[in-house]
JSON list of C-alpha atoms in Angstrom, two decimals:
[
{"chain": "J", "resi": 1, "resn": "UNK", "atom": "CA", "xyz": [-104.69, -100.78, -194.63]},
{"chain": "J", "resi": 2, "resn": "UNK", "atom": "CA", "xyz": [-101.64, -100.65, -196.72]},
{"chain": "J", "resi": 3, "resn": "UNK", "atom": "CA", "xyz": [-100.33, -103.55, -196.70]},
{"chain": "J", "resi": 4, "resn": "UNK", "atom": "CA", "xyz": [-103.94, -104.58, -197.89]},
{"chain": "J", "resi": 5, "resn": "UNK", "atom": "CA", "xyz": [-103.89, -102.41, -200.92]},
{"chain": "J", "resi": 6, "resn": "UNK", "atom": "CA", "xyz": [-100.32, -103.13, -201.45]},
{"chain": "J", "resi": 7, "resn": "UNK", "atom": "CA", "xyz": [-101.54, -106.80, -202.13]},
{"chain": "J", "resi": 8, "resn": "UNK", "atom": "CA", "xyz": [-104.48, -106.31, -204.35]},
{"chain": "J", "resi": 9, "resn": "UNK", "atom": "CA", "xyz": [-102.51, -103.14, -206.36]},
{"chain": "J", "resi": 10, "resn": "UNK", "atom": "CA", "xyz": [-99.36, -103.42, -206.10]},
{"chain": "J", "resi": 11, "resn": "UNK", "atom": "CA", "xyz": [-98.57, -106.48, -208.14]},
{"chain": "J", "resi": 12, "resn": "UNK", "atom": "CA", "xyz": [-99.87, -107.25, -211.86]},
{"chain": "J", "resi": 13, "resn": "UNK", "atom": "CA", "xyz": [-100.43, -110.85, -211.81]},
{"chain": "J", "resi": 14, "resn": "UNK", "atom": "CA", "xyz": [-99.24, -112.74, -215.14]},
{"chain": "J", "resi": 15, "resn": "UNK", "atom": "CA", "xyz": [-96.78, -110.06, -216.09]},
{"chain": "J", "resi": 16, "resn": "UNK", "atom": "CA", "xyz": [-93.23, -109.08, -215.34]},
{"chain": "J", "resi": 17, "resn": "UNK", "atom": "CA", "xyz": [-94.50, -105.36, -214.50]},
{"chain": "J", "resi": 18, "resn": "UNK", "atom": "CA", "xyz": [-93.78, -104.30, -210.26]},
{"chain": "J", "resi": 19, "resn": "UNK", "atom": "CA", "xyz": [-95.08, -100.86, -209.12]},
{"chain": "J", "resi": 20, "resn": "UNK", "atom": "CA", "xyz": [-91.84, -99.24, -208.95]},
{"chain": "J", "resi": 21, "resn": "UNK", "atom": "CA", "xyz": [-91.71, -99.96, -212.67]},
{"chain": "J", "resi": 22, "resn": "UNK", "atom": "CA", "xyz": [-94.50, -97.71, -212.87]},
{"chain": "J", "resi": 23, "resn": "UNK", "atom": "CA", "xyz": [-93.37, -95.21, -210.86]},
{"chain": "J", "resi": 24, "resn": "UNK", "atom": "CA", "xyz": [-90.10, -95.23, -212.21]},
{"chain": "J", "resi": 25, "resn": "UNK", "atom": "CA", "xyz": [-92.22, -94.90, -215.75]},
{"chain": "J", "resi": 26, "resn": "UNK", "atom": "CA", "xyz": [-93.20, -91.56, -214.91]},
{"chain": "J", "resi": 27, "resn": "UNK", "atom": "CA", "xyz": [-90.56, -90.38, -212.94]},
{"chain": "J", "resi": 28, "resn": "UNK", "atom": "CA", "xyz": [-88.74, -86.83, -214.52]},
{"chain": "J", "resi": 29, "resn": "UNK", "atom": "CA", "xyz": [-85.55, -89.30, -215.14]},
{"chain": "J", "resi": 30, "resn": "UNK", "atom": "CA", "xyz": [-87.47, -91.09, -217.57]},
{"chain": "J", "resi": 31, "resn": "UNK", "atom": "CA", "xyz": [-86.18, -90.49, -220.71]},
{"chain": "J", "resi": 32, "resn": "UNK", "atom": "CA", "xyz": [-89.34, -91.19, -222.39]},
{"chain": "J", "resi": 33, "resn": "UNK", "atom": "CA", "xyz": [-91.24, -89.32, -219.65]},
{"chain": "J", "resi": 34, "resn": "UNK", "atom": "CA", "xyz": [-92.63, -86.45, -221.89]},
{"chain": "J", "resi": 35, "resn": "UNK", "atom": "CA", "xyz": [-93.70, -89.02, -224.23]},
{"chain": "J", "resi": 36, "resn": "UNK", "atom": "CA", "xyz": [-95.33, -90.54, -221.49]},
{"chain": "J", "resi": 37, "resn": "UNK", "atom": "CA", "xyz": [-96.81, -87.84, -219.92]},
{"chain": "J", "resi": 38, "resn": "UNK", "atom": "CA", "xyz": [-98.31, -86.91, -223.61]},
{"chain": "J", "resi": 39, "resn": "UNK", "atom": "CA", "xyz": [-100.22, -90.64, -223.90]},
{"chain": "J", "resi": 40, "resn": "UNK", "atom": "CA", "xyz": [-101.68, -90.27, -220.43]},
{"chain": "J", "resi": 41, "resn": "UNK", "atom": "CA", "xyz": [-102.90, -86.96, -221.06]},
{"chain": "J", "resi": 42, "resn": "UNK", "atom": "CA", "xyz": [-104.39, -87.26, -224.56]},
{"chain": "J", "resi": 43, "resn": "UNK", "atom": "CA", "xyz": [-106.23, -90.41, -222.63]},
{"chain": "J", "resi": 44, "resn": "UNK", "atom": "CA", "xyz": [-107.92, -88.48, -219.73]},
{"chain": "J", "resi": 45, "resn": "UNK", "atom": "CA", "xyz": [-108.61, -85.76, -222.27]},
{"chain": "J", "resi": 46, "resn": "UNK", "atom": "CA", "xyz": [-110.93, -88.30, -224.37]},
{"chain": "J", "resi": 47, "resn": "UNK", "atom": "CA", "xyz": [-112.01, -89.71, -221.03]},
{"chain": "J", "resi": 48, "resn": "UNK", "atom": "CA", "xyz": [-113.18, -85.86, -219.49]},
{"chain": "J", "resi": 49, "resn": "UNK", "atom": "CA", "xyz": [-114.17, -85.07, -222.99]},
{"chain": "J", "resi": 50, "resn": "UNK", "atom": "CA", "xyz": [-116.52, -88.59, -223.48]},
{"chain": "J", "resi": 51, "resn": "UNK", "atom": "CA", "xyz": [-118.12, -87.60, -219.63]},
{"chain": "J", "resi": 52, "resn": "UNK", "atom": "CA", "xyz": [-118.96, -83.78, -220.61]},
{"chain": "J", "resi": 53, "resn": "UNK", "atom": "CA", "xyz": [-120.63, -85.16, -223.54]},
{"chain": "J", "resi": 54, "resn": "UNK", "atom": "CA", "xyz": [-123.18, -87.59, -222.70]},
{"chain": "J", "resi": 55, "resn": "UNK", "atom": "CA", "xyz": [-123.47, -84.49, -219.57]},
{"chain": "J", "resi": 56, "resn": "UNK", "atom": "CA", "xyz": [-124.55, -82.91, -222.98]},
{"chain": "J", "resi": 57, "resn": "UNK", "atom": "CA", "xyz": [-126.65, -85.24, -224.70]},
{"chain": "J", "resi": 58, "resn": "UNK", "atom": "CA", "xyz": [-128.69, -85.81, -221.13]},
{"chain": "J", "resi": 59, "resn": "UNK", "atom": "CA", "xyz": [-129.35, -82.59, -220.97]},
{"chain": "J", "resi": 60, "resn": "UNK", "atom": "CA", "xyz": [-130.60, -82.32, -224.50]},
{"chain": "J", "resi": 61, "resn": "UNK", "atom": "CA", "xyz": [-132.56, -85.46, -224.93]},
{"chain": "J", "resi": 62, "resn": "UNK", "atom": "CA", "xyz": [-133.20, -86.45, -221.45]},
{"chain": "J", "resi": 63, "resn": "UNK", "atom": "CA", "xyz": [-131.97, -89.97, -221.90]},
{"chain": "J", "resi": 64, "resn": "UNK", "atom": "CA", "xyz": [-128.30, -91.30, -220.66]},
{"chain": "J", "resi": 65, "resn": "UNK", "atom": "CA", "xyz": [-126.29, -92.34, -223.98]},
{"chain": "J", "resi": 66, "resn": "UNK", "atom": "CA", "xyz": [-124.52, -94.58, -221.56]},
{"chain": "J", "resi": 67, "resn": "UNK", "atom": "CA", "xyz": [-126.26, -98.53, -220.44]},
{"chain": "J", "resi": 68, "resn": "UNK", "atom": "CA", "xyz": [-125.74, -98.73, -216.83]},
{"chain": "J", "resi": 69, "resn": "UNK", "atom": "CA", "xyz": [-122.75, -101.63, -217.92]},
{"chain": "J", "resi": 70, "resn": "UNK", "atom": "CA", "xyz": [-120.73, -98.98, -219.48]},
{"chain": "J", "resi": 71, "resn": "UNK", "atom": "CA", "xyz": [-121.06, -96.78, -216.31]},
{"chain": "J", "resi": 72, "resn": "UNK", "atom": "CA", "xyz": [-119.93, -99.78, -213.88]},
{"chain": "J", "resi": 73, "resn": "UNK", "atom": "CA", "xyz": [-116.86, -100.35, -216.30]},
{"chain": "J", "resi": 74, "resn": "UNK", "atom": "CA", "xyz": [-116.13, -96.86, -216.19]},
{"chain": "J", "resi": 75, "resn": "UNK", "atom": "CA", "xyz": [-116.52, -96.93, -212.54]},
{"chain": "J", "resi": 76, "resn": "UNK", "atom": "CA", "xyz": [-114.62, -100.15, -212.23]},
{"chain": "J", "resi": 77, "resn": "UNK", "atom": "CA", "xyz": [-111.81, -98.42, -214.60]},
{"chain": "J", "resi": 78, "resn": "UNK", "atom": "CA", "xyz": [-111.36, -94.74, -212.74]},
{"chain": "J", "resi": 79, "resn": "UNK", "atom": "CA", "xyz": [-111.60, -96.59, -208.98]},
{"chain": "J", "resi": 80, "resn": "UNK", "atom": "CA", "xyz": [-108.80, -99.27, -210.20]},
{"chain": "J", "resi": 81, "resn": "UNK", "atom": "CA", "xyz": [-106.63, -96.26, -210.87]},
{"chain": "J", "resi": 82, "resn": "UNK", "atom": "CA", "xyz": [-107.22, -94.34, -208.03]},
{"chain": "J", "resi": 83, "resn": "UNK", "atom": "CA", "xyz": [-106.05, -97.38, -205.82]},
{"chain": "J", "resi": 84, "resn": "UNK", "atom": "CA", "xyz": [-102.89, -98.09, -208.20]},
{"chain": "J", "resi": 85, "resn": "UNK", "atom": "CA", "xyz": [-102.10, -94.15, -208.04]},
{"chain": "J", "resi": 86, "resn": "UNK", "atom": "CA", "xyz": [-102.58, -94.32, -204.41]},
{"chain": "J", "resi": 87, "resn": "UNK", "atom": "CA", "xyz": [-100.38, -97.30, -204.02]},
{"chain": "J", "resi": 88, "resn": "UNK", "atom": "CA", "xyz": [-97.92, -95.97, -205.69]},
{"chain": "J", "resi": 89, "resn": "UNK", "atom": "CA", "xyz": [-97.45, -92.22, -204.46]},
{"chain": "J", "resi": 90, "resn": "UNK", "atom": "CA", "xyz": [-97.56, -94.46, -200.78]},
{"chain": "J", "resi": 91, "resn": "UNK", "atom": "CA", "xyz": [-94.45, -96.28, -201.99]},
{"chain": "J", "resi": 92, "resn": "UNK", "atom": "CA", "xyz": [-92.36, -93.48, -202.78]},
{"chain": "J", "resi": 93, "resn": "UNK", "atom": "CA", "xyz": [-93.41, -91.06, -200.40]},
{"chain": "J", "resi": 94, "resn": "UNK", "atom": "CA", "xyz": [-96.01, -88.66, -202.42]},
{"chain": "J", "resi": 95, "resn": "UNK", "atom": "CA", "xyz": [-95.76, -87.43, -206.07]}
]
């Protein structure tokens, strides 16, 4: 099943980007890794904090502030990066 996933995940098509580049990206030898580490986590924050709101809203309103499109792109988003975080703790042995 790797080799699969390495396939589909494990190159970025039109760019010059390879998965150890990523990898390497947020490696502790990165020089730029708590810069790094600061972007990614100031983007899941917004991501958790977007989810526990419209949690909110439903529960006040009883309507979904959310079409079901933006719920398939979110889906579509948080499943591409499970597979490219899986891919990639595969090639280098677990983070």
């Amino acid at each position: 099943m790797w080799p699969f996933l390495n396939g589909i995940f494990a190159t970025y098509h039109g760019v010059s980007y390879s998965l150890t580049d990523f990898v390497r990206a947020f490696s502790l030898s990165n020089p730029n890794f708590p810069l790094i580490i600061s972007v990614a986590g100031l983007t899941f924050a917004i991501g958790f904090i977007e989810y526990i709101y419209s949690i909110l809203l439903v529960e006040r309103e009883k309507k979904s502030p959310f079409s079901i499109l933006m719920h398939a792109y979110y889906f579509a988003i948080d499943s591409m990066g499970i597979f490219v975080f899986a891919t990639a703790s595969h090639a280098v042995g677990g983070f």
